[in-house]
Coordinates of C-alpha atoms in Angstrom, one line a residue:
M1 CA -26.3 74.3 65.8
D2 CA -24.0 77.2 65.0
A3 CA -20.3 76.2 65.1
K4 CA -19.4 79.7 66.4
T5 CA -21.6 79.4 69.4
F6 CA -21.6 75.7 70.1
D7 CA -19.9 74.8 73.4
K8 CA -17.5 72.0 72.8
S9 CA -16.0 72.2 76.3
R10 CA -17.4 68.8 77.3
L11 CA -17.1 67.0 73.9
P12 CA -14.2 64.7 73.2
S13 CA -13.3 66.6 69.9
R14 CA -12.2 69.6 71.9
H15 CA -8.9 67.7 72.4
V16 CA -8.2 68.0 68.6
T17 CA -10.0 71.1 67.4
E18 CA -10.0 73.8 70.1
G19 CA -7.3 76.2 71.3
P20 CA -3.9 77.3 70.0
D21 CA -2.2 74.1 71.1
R22 CA -4.3 72.2 68.5
A23 CA -3.1 74.1 65.5
P24 CA -1.1 71.1 64.2
H25 CA -4.2 68.9 64.5
R26 CA -6.4 71.4 62.7
S27 CA -3.8 71.6 59.9
F28 CA -4.4 67.9 59.2
L29 CA -8.2 68.6 59.0
Y30 CA -7.7 71.5 56.6
A31 CA -5.6 69.2 54.4
M32 CA -8.7 67.1 53.8
G33 CA -10.8 70.1 52.7
L34 CA -12.6 70.8 55.9
T35 CA -13.6 74.4 56.6
E36 CA -13.1 76.3 59.8
E37 CA -16.8 76.0 60.5
Q38 CA -16.7 72.2 60.0
I39 CA -13.7 71.8 62.2
H40 CA -15.4 73.5 65.1
Q41 CA -18.6 71.5 64.8
P42 CA -19.1 68.2 66.6
L43 CA -17.3 65.4 64.9
V44 CA -19.5 62.4 64.2
G45 CA -17.9 59.0 63.5
V46 CA -19.8 57.1 60.7
A47 CA -18.6 53.6 61.1
S48 CA -19.3 51.0 58.5
C49 CA -18.7 47.2 58.3
W50 CA -18.6 47.4 54.5
N51 CA -16.6 44.8 52.6
E52 CA -16.9 42.7 49.5
A53 CA -17.0 39.4 51.3
A54 CA -20.8 38.8 51.0
P55 CA -24.1 40.5 50.0
C56 CA -24.8 41.3 53.7
N57 CA -22.3 44.2 53.7
I58 CA -22.1 45.4 50.1
S59 CA -24.6 48.2 50.4
L60 CA -23.2 49.7 53.6
M61 CA -20.9 52.2 52.0
R62 CA -23.7 53.6 49.9
Q63 CA -25.9 53.9 53.0
A64 CA -23.0 55.6 54.9
Q65 CA -23.1 58.4 52.4
A66 CA -26.7 59.1 53.2
V67 CA -25.9 59.2 56.9
K68 CA -23.1 61.7 56.3
K69 CA -25.6 64.0 54.4
G70 CA -27.9 63.9 57.4
V71 CA -25.1 64.7 59.8
A72 CA -23.9 67.6 57.7
A73 CA -27.5 68.9 57.2
S74 CA -27.7 69.3 61.0
A75 CA -24.5 71.2 61.5
G76 CA -22.3 68.2 62.3
T77 CA -19.1 67.1 60.6
P78 CA -19.2 63.4 59.6
R79 CA -16.0 61.3 59.7
E80 CA -16.4 58.0 57.9
F81 CA -14.3 54.9 58.7
C82 CA -14.7 51.2 58.1
T83 CA -14.0 48.2 60.3
I84 CA -13.9 44.5 59.6
T85 CA -16.6 41.9 59.2
V86 CA -16.5 38.2 59.1
T87 CA -19.6 36.9 57.2
D88 CA -20.8 33.6 58.7
G89 CA -22.3 32.3 55.5
I90 CA -18.8 32.3 53.9
A91 CA -17.0 31.2 57.1
M92 CA -19.5 28.4 57.8
G93 CA -18.5 24.7 57.8
H94 CA -14.7 25.1 57.9
Q95 CA -11.9 26.6 60.1
G96 CA -12.9 30.1 59.0
M97 CA -15.8 30.0 61.4
K98 CA -13.4 30.3 64.3
A99 CA -13.0 33.9 63.2
S100 CA -16.7 34.7 63.5
L101 CA -17.3 35.3 67.2
V102 CA -13.8 36.7 67.6
S103 CA -14.7 39.3 65.0
R104 CA -17.5 40.7 67.2
D105 CA -15.1 41.8 69.9
T106 CA -12.5 43.0 67.3
I107 CA -15.2 45.2 65.7
A108 CA -16.0 46.7 69.1
D109 CA -12.3 47.2 69.8
S110 CA -11.5 48.7 66.5
V111 CA -14.4 51.2 66.6
E112 CA -13.4 52.2 70.1
L113 CA -9.8 52.7 69.0
T114 CA -10.8 54.9 66.0
M115 CA -13.2 57.0 68.1
R116 CA -10.8 57.3 71.0
G117 CA -7.8 58.1 68.9
H118 CA -9.5 60.8 66.9
C119 CA -11.8 62.1 69.6
Y120 CA -15.1 61.9 67.8
D121 CA -18.2 63.1 69.7
A122 CA -20.9 60.8 68.5
L123 CA -21.3 57.6 66.5
V124 CA -23.6 56.2 63.8
G125 CA -22.8 52.6 63.1
L126 CA -23.8 50.5 60.1
A127 CA -23.6 46.7 60.1
G128 CA -25.0 44.0 57.9
C129 CA -24.0 40.5 59.1
D130 CA -24.4 38.5 62.3
K131 CA -21.5 39.4 64.7
S132 CA -21.1 42.9 63.2
L133 CA -24.4 44.0 64.7
P134 CA -23.7 43.2 68.3
G135 CA -20.1 44.3 67.8
M136 CA -21.2 47.7 66.7
M137 CA -23.8 48.0 69.5
M138 CA -21.2 46.9 72.0
S139 CA -18.9 49.7 70.9
M140 CA -21.7 52.3 71.3
V141 CA -22.4 51.5 74.9
R142 CA -18.7 51.0 75.7
L143 CA -17.9 54.5 74.4
N144 CA -21.2 55.9 75.8
V145 CA -21.4 58.7 73.2
P146 CA -24.7 59.7 71.5
S147 CA -25.2 56.8 69.1
I148 CA -27.5 55.4 66.5
F149 CA -27.4 52.0 65.0
I150 CA -28.3 51.2 61.4
Y151 CA -28.9 47.8 59.9
G152 CA -27.9 47.4 56.3
G153 CA -31.1 45.5 55.6
S154 CA -32.1 41.9 54.6
I155 CA -31.8 40.2 51.3
L156 CA -34.8 39.6 49.1
P157 CA -36.0 36.0 49.0
G158 CA -35.0 33.9 46.0
T159 CA -37.3 31.7 43.9
F160 CA -36.5 28.1 43.1
R161 CA -39.0 26.2 40.9
G162 CA -41.9 28.3 41.9
R163 CA -41.3 28.5 45.7
P164 CA -39.5 31.2 47.8
V165 CA -36.1 30.1 49.2
T166 CA -33.3 31.4 51.4
V167 CA -29.7 30.4 51.9
Q168 CA -31.0 28.0 54.6
D169 CA -32.5 25.9 51.8
V170 CA -29.1 25.7 50.1
F171 CA -27.5 24.4 53.3
E172 CA -30.2 21.8 53.8
A173 CA -30.0 20.9 50.1
V174 CA -26.4 19.7 50.8
G175 CA -27.9 17.1 53.1
Q176 CA -30.5 16.1 50.5
H177 CA -27.8 15.8 47.9
S178 CA -25.7 13.6 50.2
V179 CA -28.5 11.0 50.4
G180 CA -29.4 11.1 46.7
N181 CA -32.6 13.2 47.1
M182 CA -31.2 16.0 45.0
D183 CA -29.1 15.8 41.9
D184 CA -26.1 18.0 40.9
E185 CA -28.2 20.0 38.4
A186 CA -30.9 20.9 40.9
L187 CA -28.4 21.8 43.6
H188 CA -26.6 24.1 41.2
E189 CA -29.9 25.7 40.1
L190 CA -30.8 26.3 43.8
E191 CA -27.5 27.9 44.7
M192 CA -27.8 30.2 41.7
A193 CA -31.3 31.4 42.7
A194 CA -31.3 31.5 46.6
C195 CA -29.6 34.9 47.1
P196 CA -30.9 37.4 44.4
S197 CA -29.9 40.8 46.0
A198 CA -27.7 42.7 48.4
G199 CA -28.6 42.2 52.1
A200 CA -28.2 39.8 55.0
C201 CA -29.8 36.4 55.2
G202 CA -33.5 36.9 54.9
A203 CA -35.2 34.9 57.7
Q204 CA -35.1 35.2 61.4
F205 CA -31.4 34.2 61.6
T206 CA -28.8 36.0 63.7
A207 CA -28.5 39.2 61.6
N208 CA -32.3 39.9 61.5
T209 CA -32.6 38.8 65.1
M210 CA -30.0 41.4 66.2
A211 CA -31.5 44.0 63.9
C212 CA -34.8 43.5 65.8
V213 CA -32.8 43.9 69.0
S214 CA -31.5 47.2 67.8
E215 CA -35.0 48.6 67.6
A216 CA -36.3 46.9 70.8
I217 CA -33.3 48.1 72.8
G218 CA -33.8 51.6 71.5
L219 CA -30.6 52.2 69.5
A220 CA -32.2 52.2 66.1
M221 CA -34.8 54.4 64.4
P222 CA -38.3 52.9 64.3
Y223 CA -39.0 50.6 61.3
S224 CA -35.3 50.9 60.2
S225 CA -34.4 47.3 61.0
G226 CA -36.9 45.8 58.6
A227 CA -36.5 47.5 55.2
P228 CA -34.6 45.2 52.8
A229 CA -31.2 46.3 51.6
P230 CA -32.3 47.0 48.0
Y231 CA -35.1 49.4 49.0
D232 CA -34.4 53.1 48.3
L233 CA -36.1 53.8 51.6
R234 CA -33.0 52.6 53.4
D235 CA -31.3 55.8 52.3
A236 CA -34.1 57.9 53.9
F237 CA -33.6 56.0 57.2
C238 CA -29.9 56.7 57.0
M239 CA -30.4 60.4 56.3
A240 CA -32.8 60.6 59.3
A241 CA -30.3 58.8 61.5
G242 CA -27.6 61.3 60.6
R243 CA -29.9 64.2 61.5
Q244 CA -31.1 62.6 64.7
V245 CA -27.7 61.8 66.1
M246 CA -27.0 65.5 66.2
N247 CA -30.2 66.0 68.3
L248 CA -28.8 63.4 70.7
V249 CA -25.6 65.5 70.9
R250 CA -27.5 68.6 71.6
N251 CA -29.5 67.0 74.3
N252 CA -26.6 64.9 75.6
I253 CA -28.6 61.6 75.3
R254 CA -25.9 58.9 75.4
A255 CA -26.0 55.2 74.6
R256 CA -26.2 54.1 78.2
D257 CA -29.2 56.4 78.8
I258 CA -30.9 54.2 76.3
V259 CA -29.5 50.7 77.0
T260 CA -30.6 50.0 80.5
R261 CA -31.5 46.7 82.1
E262 CA -35.2 47.3 81.2
A263 CA -34.2 47.9 77.6
L264 CA -32.2 44.7 77.6
V265 CA -35.3 42.9 78.9
N266 CA -37.3 44.4 76.1
A267 CA -34.8 43.2 73.6
A268 CA -34.9 39.6 74.9
V269 CA -38.7 39.7 74.8
V270 CA -38.7 40.6 71.1
V271 CA -36.1 37.9 70.3
S272 CA -38.3 35.3 72.0
A273 CA -41.5 36.5 70.5
T274 CA -40.0 36.4 67.0
G275 CA -38.4 33.0 67.3
G276 CA -35.0 34.6 67.0
S277 CA -31.5 33.2 66.9
T278 CA -30.0 31.5 70.0
N279 CA -27.0 33.7 69.4
A280 CA -29.0 36.5 71.1
G281 CA -28.4 34.6 74.3
L282 CA -24.7 35.3 73.8
H283 CA -24.9 38.9 72.5
L284 CA -27.3 40.5 74.9
P285 CA -25.1 39.6 77.9
A286 CA -22.1 41.0 76.0
I287 CA -23.9 44.3 75.4
A288 CA -25.0 44.4 79.0
H289 CA -21.4 43.7 80.1
E290 CA -20.2 46.8 78.3
C291 CA -22.7 48.9 80.4
G292 CA -21.7 47.2 83.7
I293 CA -25.1 45.5 83.9
D294 CA -25.2 41.9 85.3
F295 CA -27.4 40.1 82.7
D296 CA -26.3 36.6 81.7
L297 CA -27.6 33.7 79.7
L298 CA -29.9 32.4 82.5
D299 CA -31.5 35.9 82.8
V300 CA -32.1 36.0 79.1
C301 CA -33.6 32.4 79.1
E302 CA -35.9 33.3 82.0
I303 CA -37.4 36.1 79.9
F304 CA -37.7 33.7 76.9
R305 CA -39.6 31.3 79.1
R306 CA -42.3 33.8 80.0
T307 CA -42.7 35.4 76.6
P308 CA -45.2 34.3 74.0
Y309 CA -44.0 33.3 70.5
I310 CA -46.1 35.4 68.1
A311 CA -44.2 36.0 64.8
D312 CA -44.4 33.2 62.2
L313 CA -40.9 33.6 60.8
K314 CA -38.4 31.2 59.2
P315 CA -36.6 29.0 59.9
G316 CA -39.3 27.5 62.1
G317 CA -42.2 29.4 60.4
K318 CA -43.4 30.6 57.0
Y319 CA -42.2 34.1 56.5
V320 CA -39.0 36.2 56.0
A321 CA -37.9 39.6 57.1
K322 CA -39.3 41.4 54.1
D323 CA -42.8 40.0 54.8
L324 CA -42.6 41.2 58.4
Y325 CA -41.5 44.7 57.4
E326 CA -44.3 45.0 54.8
V327 CA -47.1 44.2 57.4
G328 CA -45.8 46.6 60.0
G329 CA -42.3 45.6 61.0
I330 CA -40.9 45.3 64.5
P331 CA -43.1 48.2 65.8
L332 CA -46.2 45.9 65.1
V333 CA -44.6 43.1 67.2
M334 CA -43.7 45.5 70.0
R335 CA -47.1 47.2 70.0
T336 CA -48.9 44.0 70.9
L337 CA -46.2 43.0 73.3
L338 CA -46.5 46.4 75.0
D339 CA -50.3 46.0 75.2
G340 CA -49.8 42.6 76.8
G341 CA -47.5 44.0 79.5
Y342 CA -44.4 42.1 78.2
M343 CA -42.4 45.3 77.4
D344 CA -41.5 48.4 79.4
G345 CA -42.7 51.4 77.4
K346 CA -40.8 53.9 79.6
C347 CA -37.4 53.1 78.1
M348 CA -35.7 56.0 76.3
T349 CA -34.9 55.6 72.6
V350 CA -32.7 57.4 70.0
T351 CA -35.8 59.3 68.8
G352 CA -35.6 61.3 72.1
R353 CA -38.9 59.8 73.0
T354 CA -39.8 56.7 75.0
M355 CA -40.7 53.4 73.5
E356 CA -44.3 53.9 74.5
E357 CA -44.4 57.3 72.7
N358 CA -42.8 55.8 69.6
L359 CA -45.5 53.1 69.4
A360 CA -48.5 55.3 70.3
S361 CA -49.6 55.6 66.6
V362 CA -49.0 52.0 65.6
K363 CA -52.2 50.3 64.7
W364 CA -52.9 46.6 64.6
N365 CA -53.0 45.1 61.1
D366 CA -55.8 42.6 60.8
E367 CA -55.0 41.9 57.1
Q368 CA -51.9 39.8 57.8
D369 CA -51.0 36.5 59.5
V370 CA -47.2 37.1 59.9
V371 CA -47.7 38.4 63.5
R372 CA -50.3 37.3 66.0
R373 CA -51.6 39.3 68.9
H374 CA -50.0 38.6 72.3
D375 CA -53.2 36.9 73.6
N376 CA -53.4 34.5 70.6
P377 CA -49.8 33.3 70.3
I378 CA -48.3 30.5 68.2
T379 CA -47.1 29.1 71.5
E380 CA -47.4 30.4 75.1
T381 CA -43.7 30.3 75.7
G382 CA -41.0 31.8 73.5
G383 CA -39.4 30.5 70.4
V384 CA -36.1 30.1 72.2
V385 CA -35.7 28.5 75.6
G386 CA -32.9 27.9 78.1
L387 CA -31.9 24.6 79.6
Q388 CA -29.9 23.6 82.7
G389 CA -28.9 20.4 84.5
N390 CA -26.0 18.2 85.4
L391 CA -24.8 18.3 81.8
A392 CA -25.1 22.1 81.6
P393 CA -24.7 23.7 85.1
D394 CA -24.0 27.1 83.5
G395 CA -26.9 26.7 81.1
A396 CA -27.6 26.0 77.4
I397 CA -30.0 27.3 74.8
V398 CA -32.2 25.8 72.0
K399 CA -34.6 27.3 69.4
V400 CA -37.9 25.5 69.7
A401 CA -39.9 27.7 67.2
G402 CA -41.7 25.3 64.9
M403 CA -40.7 22.2 66.8
A404 CA -43.5 19.7 67.6
K405 CA -41.2 17.4 69.7
Q406 CA -39.5 19.1 72.6
V407 CA -38.5 16.0 74.7
F408 CA -35.7 13.7 73.6
S409 CA -33.6 11.0 75.3
G410 CA -30.9 8.8 73.7
P411 CA -27.4 7.5 73.8
A412 CA -24.5 9.9 73.2
R413 CA -22.2 9.7 70.2
C414 CA -19.3 12.0 70.9
F415 CA -17.1 14.0 68.6
D416 CA -14.3 16.3 69.5
S417 CA -14.7 18.7 66.6
E418 CA -17.3 19.8 64.1
E419 CA -15.4 18.2 61.2
E420 CA -15.6 14.7 62.9
C421 CA -19.3 15.0 63.3
F422 CA -20.0 16.4 59.8
A423 CA -18.1 13.6 58.2
A424 CA -20.1 11.0 60.2
V425 CA -23.4 12.7 59.2
K426 CA -22.4 13.0 55.5
D427 CA -21.5 9.3 55.5
R428 CA -24.6 8.4 57.6
K429 CA -22.4 6.9 60.3
Y430 CA -24.9 7.6 63.1
K431 CA -28.2 6.1 64.2
E432 CA -31.7 7.4 64.7
G433 CA -32.4 8.2 68.3
E434 CA -28.8 9.2 69.1
V435 CA -27.7 12.4 70.7
L436 CA -24.7 13.7 68.7
V437 CA -22.3 15.6 70.9
I438 CA -19.8 18.1 69.5
R439 CA -17.4 19.4 72.1
Y440 CA -14.1 21.3 72.4
E441 CA -15.8 24.0 70.2
G442 CA -16.5 26.5 73.0
P443 CA -15.0 30.0 73.3
K444 CA -11.7 28.7 74.6
G445 CA -11.7 25.3 73.2
G446 CA -12.3 26.2 69.6
P447 CA -11.0 28.7 70.0
G448 CA -13.9 30.9 68.8
M449 CA -17.1 29.0 69.5
R450 CA -18.0 28.0 65.9
E451 CA -21.5 27.6 64.6
M452 CA -22.6 24.2 63.3
L453 CA -25.1 25.1 60.5
S454 CA -23.4 22.8 58.0
T455 CA -23.9 19.8 60.2
T456 CA -27.4 20.6 61.4
A457 CA -28.6 21.5 57.9
A458 CA -27.2 18.2 56.5
L459 CA -29.1 16.3 59.2
Y460 CA -32.3 18.1 58.3
G461 CA -31.7 17.6 54.6
Q462 CA -31.3 13.9 55.3
G463 CA -34.8 13.9 56.9
M464 CA -33.3 13.3 60.4
G465 CA -33.9 16.7 61.9
D466 CA -36.4 15.3 64.5
K467 CA -34.9 11.8 64.8
V468 CA -31.6 12.8 66.4
A469 CA -30.6 15.6 68.8
L470 CA -27.3 17.5 68.7
I471 CA -25.6 19.3 71.6
T472 CA -22.5 21.4 71.6
D473 CA -20.4 23.8 73.7
G474 CA -20.2 25.7 70.4
R475 CA -23.0 27.6 68.7
F476 CA -25.7 27.2 66.2
S477 CA -26.7 29.5 63.4
G478 CA -29.9 31.4 63.6
A479 CA -30.8 29.3 60.5
T480 CA -30.5 26.0 62.5
R481 CA -33.7 24.1 63.1
G482 CA -34.3 20.7 64.8
F483 CA -33.3 19.6 68.3
C484 CA -30.0 21.4 68.4
I485 CA -28.7 22.7 71.7
G486 CA -25.8 25.1 72.0
H487 CA -23.8 27.2 74.5
V488 CA -23.5 24.1 76.8
G489 CA -21.5 25.4 79.8
P490 CA -19.0 25.0 81.3
E491 CA -17.3 24.1 78.0
A492 CA -15.3 20.9 77.6
A493 CA -12.0 22.9 77.4
V494 CA -12.3 23.9 81.0
G495 CA -13.5 20.5 82.3
G496 CA -17.2 21.0 81.9
P497 CA -19.4 17.9 82.0
I498 CA -19.8 17.9 78.2
G499 CA -16.2 16.9 78.0
L500 CA -16.7 14.0 80.5
I501 CA -19.5 12.1 78.8
R502 CA -18.7 9.0 76.7
D503 CA -20.4 7.2 73.8
G504 CA -23.5 5.4 75.1
D505 CA -24.2 7.6 78.1
I506 CA -27.9 8.5 78.1
I507 CA -28.7 12.1 77.6
E508 CA -32.1 13.5 78.6
I509 CA -33.4 16.7 77.1
D510 CA -36.7 18.4 78.1
A511 CA -37.3 21.8 76.5
T512 CA -40.7 22.1 78.2
T513 CA -39.2 22.0 81.7
G514 CA -35.8 23.4 80.7
K515 CA -33.7 20.3 81.7
L516 CA -30.5 18.9 80.1
D517 CA -29.1 16.0 82.0
V518 CA -26.8 13.0 81.5
R519 CA -27.9 9.9 83.3
L520 CA -24.8 9.7 85.5
S521 CA -24.3 10.2 89.3
D522 CA -22.4 13.0 90.8
E523 CA -19.8 10.5 92.0
E524 CA -19.3 9.1 88.5
L525 CA -18.9 12.6 87.0
N526 CA -16.4 13.6 89.7
K527 CA -14.4 10.4 89.1
R528 CA -14.2 11.2 85.4
R529 CA -13.3 14.8 86.1
E530 CA -10.3 13.6 88.2
A531 CA -9.1 11.6 85.2
W532 CA -9.7 14.3 82.7
T533 CA -6.8 16.3 81.3
A534 CA -6.9 19.6 79.3
R535 CA -6.4 19.4 75.6
T536 CA -4.4 21.6 73.3
N537 CA -5.8 23.1 70.1
D538 CA -4.4 24.8 67.0
G539 CA -4.9 28.4 68.4
T540 CA -1.3 28.7 69.5
S541 CA -0.5 32.1 68.1
G542 CA -2.1 35.1 66.5
V543 CA -5.6 36.4 67.2
L544 CA -7.1 33.0 68.2
W545 CA -4.4 32.6 70.9
K546 CA -5.1 36.1 72.2
Y547 CA -8.8 35.4 72.2
A548 CA -8.5 32.1 74.0
Q549 CA -6.4 33.8 76.8
Q550 CA -9.0 36.5 77.4
V551 CA -12.4 35.1 76.7
G552 CA -14.8 34.3 79.4
P553 CA -17.7 31.7 79.5
A554 CA -20.6 31.7 77.1
R555 CA -23.0 32.2 80.0
A556 CA -21.6 35.8 80.5
G557 CA -21.5 36.5 76.8
A558 CA -18.0 35.2 75.9
V559 CA -16.6 38.6 76.6
T560 CA -12.9 39.6 76.6
H561 CA -12.4 42.4 79.1
P562 CA -13.7 43.5 82.5
G563 CA -16.5 45.7 81.1
G564 CA -18.4 48.8 82.3
A565 CA -18.3 47.6 85.9
A566 CA -14.5 48.1 86.1
E567 CA -14.5 51.6 84.5
V568 CA -13.1 54.6 86.2
K569 CA -14.3 56.9 83.5
C570 CA -16.0 56.2 80.2
Y571 CA -14.7 57.5 76.9
A572 CA -17.5 60.1 76.5
D573 CA -16.2 61.9 79.7
V574 CA -12.5 62.1 78.7

């Protein structure tokens, strides 16, 4: 692509680089050492969620340099910038978790503002932890420029007394410690060993789930979501992505050409087949919303219901992301799903080829047991399922991968915050057979829809993971296991049924039929609703206040603006 002959008349960067009126703008670019040729090439934003908060993000800046080399080698001009990340592993179990989901939309907003303000023509986005992945993908389809997503890669598994461990084991060890089944020395030894490298949490938690989504939805290069962060091969993927985004610019292949409704279905299929995080039920509708596509939690859950569960991954199974990558990665999963008719192979991807074309040379690996064929699944239905009923008219979601017991009934024990419930669990102030209810933790009620991994892991560590159930209008971590139901909607803060139930009310859960009910008549629920009053929370100023005013229901992705359906013109067409 020759800078002298490349036509920038339809690219956003023409507003800052072309014509005599833009001499002042070019002066700033010269001041940073850019040549005339570089200024008149397409400008490619290289957005990184790098920070020093956690190992998930620590390698992103290095990987961004490889992306820039790839862009430059293909006659583009890379422009690196960073955005925020809130790392769930650090934010978990305290008020900091209220910042987590909020950060997803802040990431999308900040990437949009940087791209829009500086008129960049394309985007390569790197992300490493939970909400930063969907946040970056949301910005890509919102802007609708040629885009490629890069996952920073997973962490390597740790080793504790001869067995592989992840951070999930440390969270569950807190529960074991609280009941005297682990002493201080062993807990300290485990925390020192669980996370031995850079990279995101190693099992099929939210980060790896959304990394799988990036390939399945077509925004990431094949195999790139699986390679662990410490592998040198990651730099090769980054270099290739930098080169390839320039081909997308040449051919005007934009993010929404790739992220169609069919691609979103493909992504939901892969989440379910791999026993992925329930958070995908929140993030896929949010990505769809940016495109103006109506695709909510109930749509996602219907896809989960009809998809076989085929990848034996933690937290419900045996293996971690590194193991999946080394036997064939997400392409191996998608190949058998495509063969079984569960995926649409005609969807366009960032390679410039269709999914079917990308997978044409993928061969089945008989020398592994991480992934099963579509016709020999672990279970016939997906590892994540949706629920609905008079307790959740707008739906709820539960991860059932690895669960033997999928029906539960018991009296409610209600808590109006995660802290109240965690204290009761830590002190064993609950009974076997109860359904623990954590409410006022939804998108508005939190504000911020916190995850409850500390509480669920403590229950599991106490040996009660299959002896109680837990429901919330908040969220659960991808590392959660046990009968834990999240995203119950409508949330308590807007008068949803979860805010009306009382201690002792009988809650009935059936993940096989998709039902979540409280044994109360409509008349009784209506009577309680009339007596219900809205509550205040501590999000009375700052970003949490702004979020609470704007955020919509979990069913629609907990989004904060009207989305693609309300657009007059997308950024790429400015």
